[in-house]
PDB file of C-alpha atoms in Angstrom:
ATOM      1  CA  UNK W   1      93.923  15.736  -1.948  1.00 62.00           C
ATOM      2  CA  UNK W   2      96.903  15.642  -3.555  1.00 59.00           C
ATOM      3  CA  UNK W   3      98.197  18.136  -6.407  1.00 56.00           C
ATOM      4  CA  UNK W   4      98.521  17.393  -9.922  1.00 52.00           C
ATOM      5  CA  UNK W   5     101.557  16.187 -11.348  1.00 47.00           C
ATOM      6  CA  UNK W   6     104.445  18.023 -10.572  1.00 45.00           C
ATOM      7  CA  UNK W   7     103.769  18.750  -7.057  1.00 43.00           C
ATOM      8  CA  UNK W   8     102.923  15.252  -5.126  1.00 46.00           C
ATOM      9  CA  UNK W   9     103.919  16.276  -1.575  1.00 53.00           C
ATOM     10  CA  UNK W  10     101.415  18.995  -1.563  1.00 62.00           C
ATOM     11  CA  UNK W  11      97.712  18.060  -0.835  1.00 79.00           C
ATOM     12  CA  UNK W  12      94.815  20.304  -2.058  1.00 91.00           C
ATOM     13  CA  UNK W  13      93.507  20.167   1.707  1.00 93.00           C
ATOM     14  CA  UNK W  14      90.664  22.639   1.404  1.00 95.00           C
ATOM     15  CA  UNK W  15      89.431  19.789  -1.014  1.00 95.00           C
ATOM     16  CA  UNK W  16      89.466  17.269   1.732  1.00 94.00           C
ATOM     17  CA  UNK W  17      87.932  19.789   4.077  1.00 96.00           C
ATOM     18  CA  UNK W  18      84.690  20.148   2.150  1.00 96.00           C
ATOM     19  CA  UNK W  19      84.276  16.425   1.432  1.00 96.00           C
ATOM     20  CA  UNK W  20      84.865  16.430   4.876  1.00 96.00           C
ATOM     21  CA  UNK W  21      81.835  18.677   5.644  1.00 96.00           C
ATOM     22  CA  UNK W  22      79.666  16.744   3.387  1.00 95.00           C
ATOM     23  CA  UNK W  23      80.553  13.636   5.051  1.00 95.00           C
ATOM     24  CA  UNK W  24      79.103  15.599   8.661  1.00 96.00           C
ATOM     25  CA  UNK W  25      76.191  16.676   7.040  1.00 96.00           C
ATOM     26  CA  UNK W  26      75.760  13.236   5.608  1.00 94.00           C
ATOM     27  CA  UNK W  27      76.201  11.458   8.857  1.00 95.00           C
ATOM     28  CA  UNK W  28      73.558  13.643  10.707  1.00 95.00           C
ATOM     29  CA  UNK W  29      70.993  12.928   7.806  1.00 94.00           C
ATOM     30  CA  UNK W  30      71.201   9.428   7.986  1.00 91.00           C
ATOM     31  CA  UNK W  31      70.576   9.302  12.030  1.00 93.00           C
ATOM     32  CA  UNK W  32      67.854  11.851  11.549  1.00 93.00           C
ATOM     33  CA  UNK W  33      66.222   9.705   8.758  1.00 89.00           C
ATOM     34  CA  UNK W  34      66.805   6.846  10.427  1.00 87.00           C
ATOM     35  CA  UNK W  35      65.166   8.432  14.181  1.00 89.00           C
ATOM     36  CA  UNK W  36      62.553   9.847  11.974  1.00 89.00           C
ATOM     37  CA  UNK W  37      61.603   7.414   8.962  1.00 86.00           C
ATOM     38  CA  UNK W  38      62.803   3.947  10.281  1.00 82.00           C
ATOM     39  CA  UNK W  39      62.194   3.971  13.742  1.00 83.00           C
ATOM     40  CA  UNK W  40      59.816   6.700  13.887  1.00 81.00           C
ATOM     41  CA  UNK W  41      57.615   6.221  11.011  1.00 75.00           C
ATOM     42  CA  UNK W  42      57.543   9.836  10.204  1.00 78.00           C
ATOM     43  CA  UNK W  43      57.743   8.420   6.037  1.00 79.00           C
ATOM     44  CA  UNK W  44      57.757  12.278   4.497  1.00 85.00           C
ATOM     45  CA  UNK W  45      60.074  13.505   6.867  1.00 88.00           C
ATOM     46  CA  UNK W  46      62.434  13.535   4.142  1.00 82.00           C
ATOM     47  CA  UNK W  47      59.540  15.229   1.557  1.00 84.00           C
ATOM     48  CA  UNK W  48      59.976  18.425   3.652  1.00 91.00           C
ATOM     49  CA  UNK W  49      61.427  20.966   1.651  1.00 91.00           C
ATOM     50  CA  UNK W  50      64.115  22.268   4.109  1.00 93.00           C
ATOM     51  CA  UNK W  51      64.857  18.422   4.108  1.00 93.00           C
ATOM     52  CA  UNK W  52      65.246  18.352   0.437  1.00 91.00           C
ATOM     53  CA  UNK W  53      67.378  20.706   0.017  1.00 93.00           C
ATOM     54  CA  UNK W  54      70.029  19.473   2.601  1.00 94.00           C
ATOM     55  CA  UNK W  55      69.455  16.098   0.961  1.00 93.00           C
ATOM     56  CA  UNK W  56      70.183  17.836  -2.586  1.00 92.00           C
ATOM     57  CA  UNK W  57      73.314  19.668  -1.107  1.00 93.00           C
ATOM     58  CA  UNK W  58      74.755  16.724   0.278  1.00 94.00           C
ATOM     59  CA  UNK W  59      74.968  14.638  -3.055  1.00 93.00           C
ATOM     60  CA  UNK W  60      75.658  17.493  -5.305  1.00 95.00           C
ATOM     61  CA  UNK W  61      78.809  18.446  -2.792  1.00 95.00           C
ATOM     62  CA  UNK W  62      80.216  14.791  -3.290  1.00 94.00           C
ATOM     63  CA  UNK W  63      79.736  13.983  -6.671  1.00 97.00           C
ATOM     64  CA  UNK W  64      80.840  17.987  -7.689  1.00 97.00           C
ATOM     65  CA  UNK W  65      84.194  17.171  -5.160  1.00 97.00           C
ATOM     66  CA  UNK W  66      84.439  13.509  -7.196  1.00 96.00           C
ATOM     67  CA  UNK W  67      84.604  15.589 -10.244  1.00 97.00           C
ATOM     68  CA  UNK W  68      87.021  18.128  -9.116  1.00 96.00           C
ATOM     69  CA  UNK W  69      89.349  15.081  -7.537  1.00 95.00           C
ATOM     70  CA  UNK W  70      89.450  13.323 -10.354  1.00 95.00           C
ATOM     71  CA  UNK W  71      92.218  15.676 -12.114  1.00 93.00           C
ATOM     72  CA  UNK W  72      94.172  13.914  -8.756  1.00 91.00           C
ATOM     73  CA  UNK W  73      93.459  10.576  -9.846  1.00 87.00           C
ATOM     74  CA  UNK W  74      96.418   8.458 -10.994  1.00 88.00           C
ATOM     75  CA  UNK W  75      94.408   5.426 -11.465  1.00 92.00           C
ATOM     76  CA  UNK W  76      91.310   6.733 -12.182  1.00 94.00           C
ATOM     77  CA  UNK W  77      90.135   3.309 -13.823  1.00 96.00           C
ATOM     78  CA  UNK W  78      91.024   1.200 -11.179  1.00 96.00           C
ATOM     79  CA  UNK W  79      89.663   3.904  -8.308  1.00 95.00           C
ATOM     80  CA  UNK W  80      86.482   3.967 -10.544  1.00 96.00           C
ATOM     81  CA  UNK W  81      86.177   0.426  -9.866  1.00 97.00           C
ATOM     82  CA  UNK W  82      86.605  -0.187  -6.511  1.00 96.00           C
ATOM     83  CA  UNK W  83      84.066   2.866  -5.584  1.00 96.00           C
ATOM     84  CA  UNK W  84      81.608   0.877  -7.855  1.00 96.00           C
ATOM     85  CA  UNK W  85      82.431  -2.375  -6.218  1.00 96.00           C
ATOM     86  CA  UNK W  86      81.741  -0.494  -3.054  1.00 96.00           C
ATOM     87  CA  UNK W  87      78.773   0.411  -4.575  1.00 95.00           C
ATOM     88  CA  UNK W  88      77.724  -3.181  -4.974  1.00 95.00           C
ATOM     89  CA  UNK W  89      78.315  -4.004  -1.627  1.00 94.00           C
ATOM     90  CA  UNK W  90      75.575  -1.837  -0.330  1.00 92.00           C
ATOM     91  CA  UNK W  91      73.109  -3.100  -2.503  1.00 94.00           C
ATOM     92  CA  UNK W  92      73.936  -6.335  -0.780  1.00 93.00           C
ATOM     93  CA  UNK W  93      74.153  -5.474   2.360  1.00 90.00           C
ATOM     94  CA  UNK W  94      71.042  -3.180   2.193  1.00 88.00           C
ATOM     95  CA  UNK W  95      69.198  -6.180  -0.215  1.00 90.00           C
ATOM     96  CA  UNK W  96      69.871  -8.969   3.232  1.00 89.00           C
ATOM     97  CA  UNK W  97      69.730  -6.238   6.016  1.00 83.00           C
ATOM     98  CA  UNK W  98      66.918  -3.806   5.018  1.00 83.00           C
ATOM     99  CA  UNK W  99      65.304  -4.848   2.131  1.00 87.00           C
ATOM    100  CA  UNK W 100      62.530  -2.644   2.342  1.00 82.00           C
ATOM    101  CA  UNK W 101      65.299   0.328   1.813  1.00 81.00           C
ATOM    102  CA  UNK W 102      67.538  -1.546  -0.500  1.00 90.00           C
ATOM    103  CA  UNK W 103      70.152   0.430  -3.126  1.00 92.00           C
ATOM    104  CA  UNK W 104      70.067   0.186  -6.413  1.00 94.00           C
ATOM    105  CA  UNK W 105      72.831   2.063  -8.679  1.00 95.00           C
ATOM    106  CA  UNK W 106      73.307   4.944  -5.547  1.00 93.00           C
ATOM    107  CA  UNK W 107      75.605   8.028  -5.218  1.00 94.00           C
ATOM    108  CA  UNK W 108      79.199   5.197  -5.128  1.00 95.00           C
ATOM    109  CA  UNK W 109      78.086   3.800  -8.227  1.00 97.00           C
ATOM    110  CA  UNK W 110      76.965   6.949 -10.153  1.00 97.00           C
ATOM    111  CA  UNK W 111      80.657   8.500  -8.524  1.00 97.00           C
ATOM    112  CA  UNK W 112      82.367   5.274 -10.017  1.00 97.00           C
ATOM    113  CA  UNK W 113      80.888   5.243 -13.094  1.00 97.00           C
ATOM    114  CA  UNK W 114      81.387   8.466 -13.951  1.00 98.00           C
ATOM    115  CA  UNK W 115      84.884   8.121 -12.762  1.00 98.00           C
ATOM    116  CA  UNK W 116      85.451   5.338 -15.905  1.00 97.00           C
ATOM    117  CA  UNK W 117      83.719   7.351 -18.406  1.00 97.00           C
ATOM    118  CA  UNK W 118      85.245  10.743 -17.809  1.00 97.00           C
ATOM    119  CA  UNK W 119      88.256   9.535 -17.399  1.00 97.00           C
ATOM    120  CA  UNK W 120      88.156   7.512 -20.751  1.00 97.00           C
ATOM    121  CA  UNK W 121      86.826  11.076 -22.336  1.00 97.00           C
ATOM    122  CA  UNK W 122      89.450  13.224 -20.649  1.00 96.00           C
ATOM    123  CA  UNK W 123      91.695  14.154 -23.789  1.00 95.00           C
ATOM    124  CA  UNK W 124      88.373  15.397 -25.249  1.00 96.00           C
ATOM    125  CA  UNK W 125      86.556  17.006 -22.726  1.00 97.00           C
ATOM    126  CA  UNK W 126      90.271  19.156 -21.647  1.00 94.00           C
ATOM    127  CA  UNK W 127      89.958  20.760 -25.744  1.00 96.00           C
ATOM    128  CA  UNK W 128      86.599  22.419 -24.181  1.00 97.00           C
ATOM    129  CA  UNK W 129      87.222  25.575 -22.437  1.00 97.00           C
ATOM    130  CA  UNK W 130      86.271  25.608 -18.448  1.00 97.00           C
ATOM    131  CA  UNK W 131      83.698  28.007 -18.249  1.00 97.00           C
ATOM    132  CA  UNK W 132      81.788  26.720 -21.299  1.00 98.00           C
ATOM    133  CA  UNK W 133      81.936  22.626 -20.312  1.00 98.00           C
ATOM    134  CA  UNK W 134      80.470  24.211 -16.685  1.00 98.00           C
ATOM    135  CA  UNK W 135      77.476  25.726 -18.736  1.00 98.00           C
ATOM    136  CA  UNK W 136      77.055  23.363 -20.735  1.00 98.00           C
ATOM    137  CA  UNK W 137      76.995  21.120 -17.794  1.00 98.00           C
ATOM    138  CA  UNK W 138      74.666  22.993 -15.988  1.00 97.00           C
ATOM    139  CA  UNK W 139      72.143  23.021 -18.955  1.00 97.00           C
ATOM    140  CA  UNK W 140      72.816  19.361 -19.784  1.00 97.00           C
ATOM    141  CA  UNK W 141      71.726  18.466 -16.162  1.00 97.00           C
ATOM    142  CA  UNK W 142      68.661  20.840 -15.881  1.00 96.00           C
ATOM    143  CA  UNK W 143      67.476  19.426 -19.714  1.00 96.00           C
ATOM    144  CA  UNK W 144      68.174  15.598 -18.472  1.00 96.00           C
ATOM    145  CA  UNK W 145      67.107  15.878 -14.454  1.00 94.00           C
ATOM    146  CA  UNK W 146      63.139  14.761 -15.696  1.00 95.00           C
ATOM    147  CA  UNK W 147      64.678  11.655 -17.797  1.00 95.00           C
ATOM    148  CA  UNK W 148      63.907   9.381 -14.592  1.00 95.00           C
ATOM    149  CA  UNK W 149      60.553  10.829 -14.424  1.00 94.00           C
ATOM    150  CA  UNK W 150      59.459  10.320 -17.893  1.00 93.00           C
ATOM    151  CA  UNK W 151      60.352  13.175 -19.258  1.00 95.00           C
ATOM    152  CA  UNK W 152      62.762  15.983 -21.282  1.00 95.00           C
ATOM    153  CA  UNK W 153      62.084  19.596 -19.889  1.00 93.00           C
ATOM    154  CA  UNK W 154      63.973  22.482 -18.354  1.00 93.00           C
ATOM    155  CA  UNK W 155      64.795  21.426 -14.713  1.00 90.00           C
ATOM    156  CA  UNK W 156      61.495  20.240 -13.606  1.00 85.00           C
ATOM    157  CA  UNK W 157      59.585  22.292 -15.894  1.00 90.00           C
ATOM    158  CA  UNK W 158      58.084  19.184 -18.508  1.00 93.00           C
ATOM    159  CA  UNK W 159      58.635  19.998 -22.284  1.00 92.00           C
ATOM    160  CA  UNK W 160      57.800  16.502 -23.904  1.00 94.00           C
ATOM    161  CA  UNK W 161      57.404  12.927 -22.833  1.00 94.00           C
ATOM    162  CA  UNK W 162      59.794  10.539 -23.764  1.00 95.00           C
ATOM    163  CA  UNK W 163      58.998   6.668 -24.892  1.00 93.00           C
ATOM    164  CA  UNK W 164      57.209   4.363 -21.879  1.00 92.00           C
ATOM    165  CA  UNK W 165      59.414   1.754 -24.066  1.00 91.00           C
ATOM    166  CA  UNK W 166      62.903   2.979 -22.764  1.00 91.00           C
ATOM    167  CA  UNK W 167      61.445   2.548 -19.323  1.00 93.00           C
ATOM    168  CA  UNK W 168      59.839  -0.719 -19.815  1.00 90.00           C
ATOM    169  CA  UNK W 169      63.578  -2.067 -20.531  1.00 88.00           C
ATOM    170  CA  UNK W 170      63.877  -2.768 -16.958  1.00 82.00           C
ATOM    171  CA  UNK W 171      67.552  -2.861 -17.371  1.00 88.00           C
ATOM    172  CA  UNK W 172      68.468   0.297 -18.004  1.00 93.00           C
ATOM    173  CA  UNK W 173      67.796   1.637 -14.607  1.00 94.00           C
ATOM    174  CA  UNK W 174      71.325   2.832 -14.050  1.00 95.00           C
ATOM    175  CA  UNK W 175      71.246   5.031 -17.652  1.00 95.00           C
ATOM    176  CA  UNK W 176      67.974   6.979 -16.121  1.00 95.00           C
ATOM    177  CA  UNK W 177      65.281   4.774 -17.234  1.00 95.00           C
ATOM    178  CA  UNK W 178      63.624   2.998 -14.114  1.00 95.00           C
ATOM    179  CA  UNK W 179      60.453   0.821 -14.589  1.00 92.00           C
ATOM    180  CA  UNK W 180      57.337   1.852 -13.156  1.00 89.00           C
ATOM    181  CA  UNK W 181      58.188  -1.419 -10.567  1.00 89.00           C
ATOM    182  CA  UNK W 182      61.127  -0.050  -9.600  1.00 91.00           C
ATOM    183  CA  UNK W 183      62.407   1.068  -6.289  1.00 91.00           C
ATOM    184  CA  UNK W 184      66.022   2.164  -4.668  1.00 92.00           C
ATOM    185  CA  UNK W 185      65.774   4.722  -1.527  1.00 86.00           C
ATOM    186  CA  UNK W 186      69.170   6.244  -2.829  1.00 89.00           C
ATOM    187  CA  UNK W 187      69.237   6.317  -6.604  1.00 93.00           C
ATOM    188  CA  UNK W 188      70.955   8.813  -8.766  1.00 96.00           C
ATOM    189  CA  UNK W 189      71.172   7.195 -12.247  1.00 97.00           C
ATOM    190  CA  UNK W 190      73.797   8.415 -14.738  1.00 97.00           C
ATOM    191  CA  UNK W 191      71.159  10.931 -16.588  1.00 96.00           C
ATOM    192  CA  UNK W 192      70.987  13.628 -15.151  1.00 97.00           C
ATOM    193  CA  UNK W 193      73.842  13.219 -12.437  1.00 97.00           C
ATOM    194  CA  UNK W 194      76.508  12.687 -14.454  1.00 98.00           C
ATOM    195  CA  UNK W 195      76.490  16.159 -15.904  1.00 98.00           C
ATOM    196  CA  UNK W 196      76.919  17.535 -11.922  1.00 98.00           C
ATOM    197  CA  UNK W 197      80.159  15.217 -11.649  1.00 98.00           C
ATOM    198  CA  UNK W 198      81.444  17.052 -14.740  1.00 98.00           C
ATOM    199  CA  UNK W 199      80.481  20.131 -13.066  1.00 98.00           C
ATOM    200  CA  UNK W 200      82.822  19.485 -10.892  1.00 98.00           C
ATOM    201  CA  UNK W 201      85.746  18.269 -13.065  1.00 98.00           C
ATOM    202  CA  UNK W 202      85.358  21.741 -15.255  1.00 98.00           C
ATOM    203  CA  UNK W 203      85.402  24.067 -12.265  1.00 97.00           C
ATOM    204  CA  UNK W 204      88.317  22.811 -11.045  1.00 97.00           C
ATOM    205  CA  UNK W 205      89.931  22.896 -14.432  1.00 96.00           C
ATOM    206  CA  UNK W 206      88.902  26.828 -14.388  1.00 97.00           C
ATOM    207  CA  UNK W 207      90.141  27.226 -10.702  1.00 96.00           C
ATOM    208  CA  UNK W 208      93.431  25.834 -11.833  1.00 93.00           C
ATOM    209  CA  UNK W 209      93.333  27.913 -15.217  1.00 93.00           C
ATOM    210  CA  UNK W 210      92.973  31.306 -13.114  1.00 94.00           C
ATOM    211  CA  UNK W 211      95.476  30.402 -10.470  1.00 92.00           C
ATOM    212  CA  UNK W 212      92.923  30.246  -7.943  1.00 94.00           C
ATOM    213  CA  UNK W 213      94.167  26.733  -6.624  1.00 92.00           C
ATOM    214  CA  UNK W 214      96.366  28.515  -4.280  1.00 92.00           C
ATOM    215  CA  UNK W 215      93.592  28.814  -1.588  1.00 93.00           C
ATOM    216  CA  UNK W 216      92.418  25.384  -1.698  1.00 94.00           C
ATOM    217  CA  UNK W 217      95.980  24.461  -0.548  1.00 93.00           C
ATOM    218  CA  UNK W 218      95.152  25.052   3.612  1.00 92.00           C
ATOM    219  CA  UNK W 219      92.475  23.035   5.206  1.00 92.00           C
ATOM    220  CA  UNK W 220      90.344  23.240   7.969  1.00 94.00           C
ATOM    221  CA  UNK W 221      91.684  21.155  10.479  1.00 92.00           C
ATOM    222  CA  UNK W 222      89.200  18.152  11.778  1.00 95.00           C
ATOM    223  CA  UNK W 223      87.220  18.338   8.272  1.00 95.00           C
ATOM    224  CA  UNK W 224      90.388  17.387   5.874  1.00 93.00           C
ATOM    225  CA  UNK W 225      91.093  14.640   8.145  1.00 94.00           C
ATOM    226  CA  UNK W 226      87.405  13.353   7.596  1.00 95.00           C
ATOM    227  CA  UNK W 227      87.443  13.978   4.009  1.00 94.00           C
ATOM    228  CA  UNK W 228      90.614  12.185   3.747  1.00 92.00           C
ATOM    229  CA  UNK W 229      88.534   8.770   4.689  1.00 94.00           C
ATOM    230  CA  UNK W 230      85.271   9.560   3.348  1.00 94.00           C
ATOM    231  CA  UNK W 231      84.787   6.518   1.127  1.00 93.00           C
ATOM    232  CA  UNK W 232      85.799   4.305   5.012  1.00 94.00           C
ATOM    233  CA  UNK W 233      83.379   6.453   6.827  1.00 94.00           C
ATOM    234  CA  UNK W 234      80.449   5.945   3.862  1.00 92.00           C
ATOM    235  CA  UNK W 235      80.676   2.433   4.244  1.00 91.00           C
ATOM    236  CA  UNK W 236      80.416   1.767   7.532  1.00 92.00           C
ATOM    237  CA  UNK W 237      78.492   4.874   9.329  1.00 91.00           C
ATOM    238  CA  UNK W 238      74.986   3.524   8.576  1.00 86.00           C
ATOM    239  CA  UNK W 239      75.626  -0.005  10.114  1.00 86.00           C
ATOM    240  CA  UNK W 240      77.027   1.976  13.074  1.00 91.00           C
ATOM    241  CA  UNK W 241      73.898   4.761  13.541  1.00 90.00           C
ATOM    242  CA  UNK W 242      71.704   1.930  13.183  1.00 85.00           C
ATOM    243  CA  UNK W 243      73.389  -0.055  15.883  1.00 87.00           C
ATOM    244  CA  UNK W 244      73.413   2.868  18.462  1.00 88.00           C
ATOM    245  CA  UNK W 245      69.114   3.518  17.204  1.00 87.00           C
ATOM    246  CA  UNK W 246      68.503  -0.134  17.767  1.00 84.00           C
ATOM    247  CA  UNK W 247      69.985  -0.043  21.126  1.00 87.00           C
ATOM    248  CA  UNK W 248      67.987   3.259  21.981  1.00 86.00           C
ATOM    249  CA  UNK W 249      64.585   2.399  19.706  1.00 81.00           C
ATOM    250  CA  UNK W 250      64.712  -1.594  19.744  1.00 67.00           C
TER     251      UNK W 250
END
């Protein structure tokens, strides 16, 4: 990852290194699901709660590293884009392939979008000081994450119900408003998830505030190498564990 302006040859490596880990962890969740859940009908392996919480560590990690990277981003319009237009593709592929586990609006379109819109707010949100956009954040997310469920609360904790109308819009899936028809076995809408990418792109703004980008400058060797292609290895991992599981399960 590389620095800011001012500094191109230098990469922010320890960056790469734990998009690199996510990517791992990522890749051994989708052949586990796809051992346990596709081929081996186990359909709430992924409801365990150890499960979960990987599951929940793995998307928060790449959409708080999006957030973070996009201070990097010289383009950040057009790299928006193409991550959403990757995003498309899997719905396609997924909608012909697998329909039964098709993607609707998942983690490279929520990345891309927000990419667009933060970007496009940037000279605002930089007047807010770090520490209180990352509360704010925080509290945004936990007041917003029961939006897809019907609901305005504290985390999961319900406060009131919001109106069955916004749902019944059927359109507005991707704001945080799915239908009671609708179905996408990797979702993450813009409400709440949005507020976890700008996590991510006021940490780093507080990281570089303090001077504490200094020890994100060394990577761990293997991992930044990986995180350096993560968008590559994304695309084309589940096609590949679901080649090798067809050949050991078909």
């Amino acid at each position: 990852m590389q620095k800011e302006q001012g500094a191109l040859k230098t990469r922010y490596r320890m960056i790469d290194s734990l998009r690199g880990l996510a990517v791992v962890n990522m890749v051994l969740f989708h052949l586990l699901y796809d051992i346990f859940v596709i081929y081996g009908s186990n359909y709430n392996w992924h409801s365990q709660l150890p499960v979960y919480i990987w599951e929940r560590y793995i998307c928060v990690s790449f959409i708080m590293i999006s957030g973070a990277s996009l201070h990097f981003s010289s383009h950040p319009y057009r790299r928006g884009i193409i991550v959403s237009l990757c995003g498309f593709a899997v719905t396609a592929v997924t909608a012909v392939a697998i329909p039964s586990q098709i993607i609707w609006f998942g983690v490279l379109n929520l990345i891309g979008a927000a990419m667009i819109i933060t970007a496009f707010a940037k000279p605002l949100l930089q007047r807010i000081p770090p520490v209180l956009g990352a509360v704010a954040s925080v509290l945004l997310y936990a007041l917003t994450c029961g939006i897809p469920r019907g609901y305005i609360g504290f985390f999961y904790i319900k406060l009131f119900s919001l109106p069955e109308k916004l749902y019944d819009i059927g359109f507005l899936f991707f704001a945080g408003f799915p239908s009671k028809s609708f179905h996408s076995s990797d979702f993450f809408p813009l409400l709440p998830w949005i507020f976890i990418f700008l996590l991510g792109f006021f940490l780093w703004e507080q990281i570089k505030s303090s001077g504490a980008d200094k020890f994100f400058v060394r990577g761990i060797p293997v991992l930044d190498f990986i995180g350096k292609y993560s968008l590559i290895i994304y695309l084309i991992h589940q096609p590949v564990l679901m080649g090798i599981c067809q050949l050991i399960f078909g």
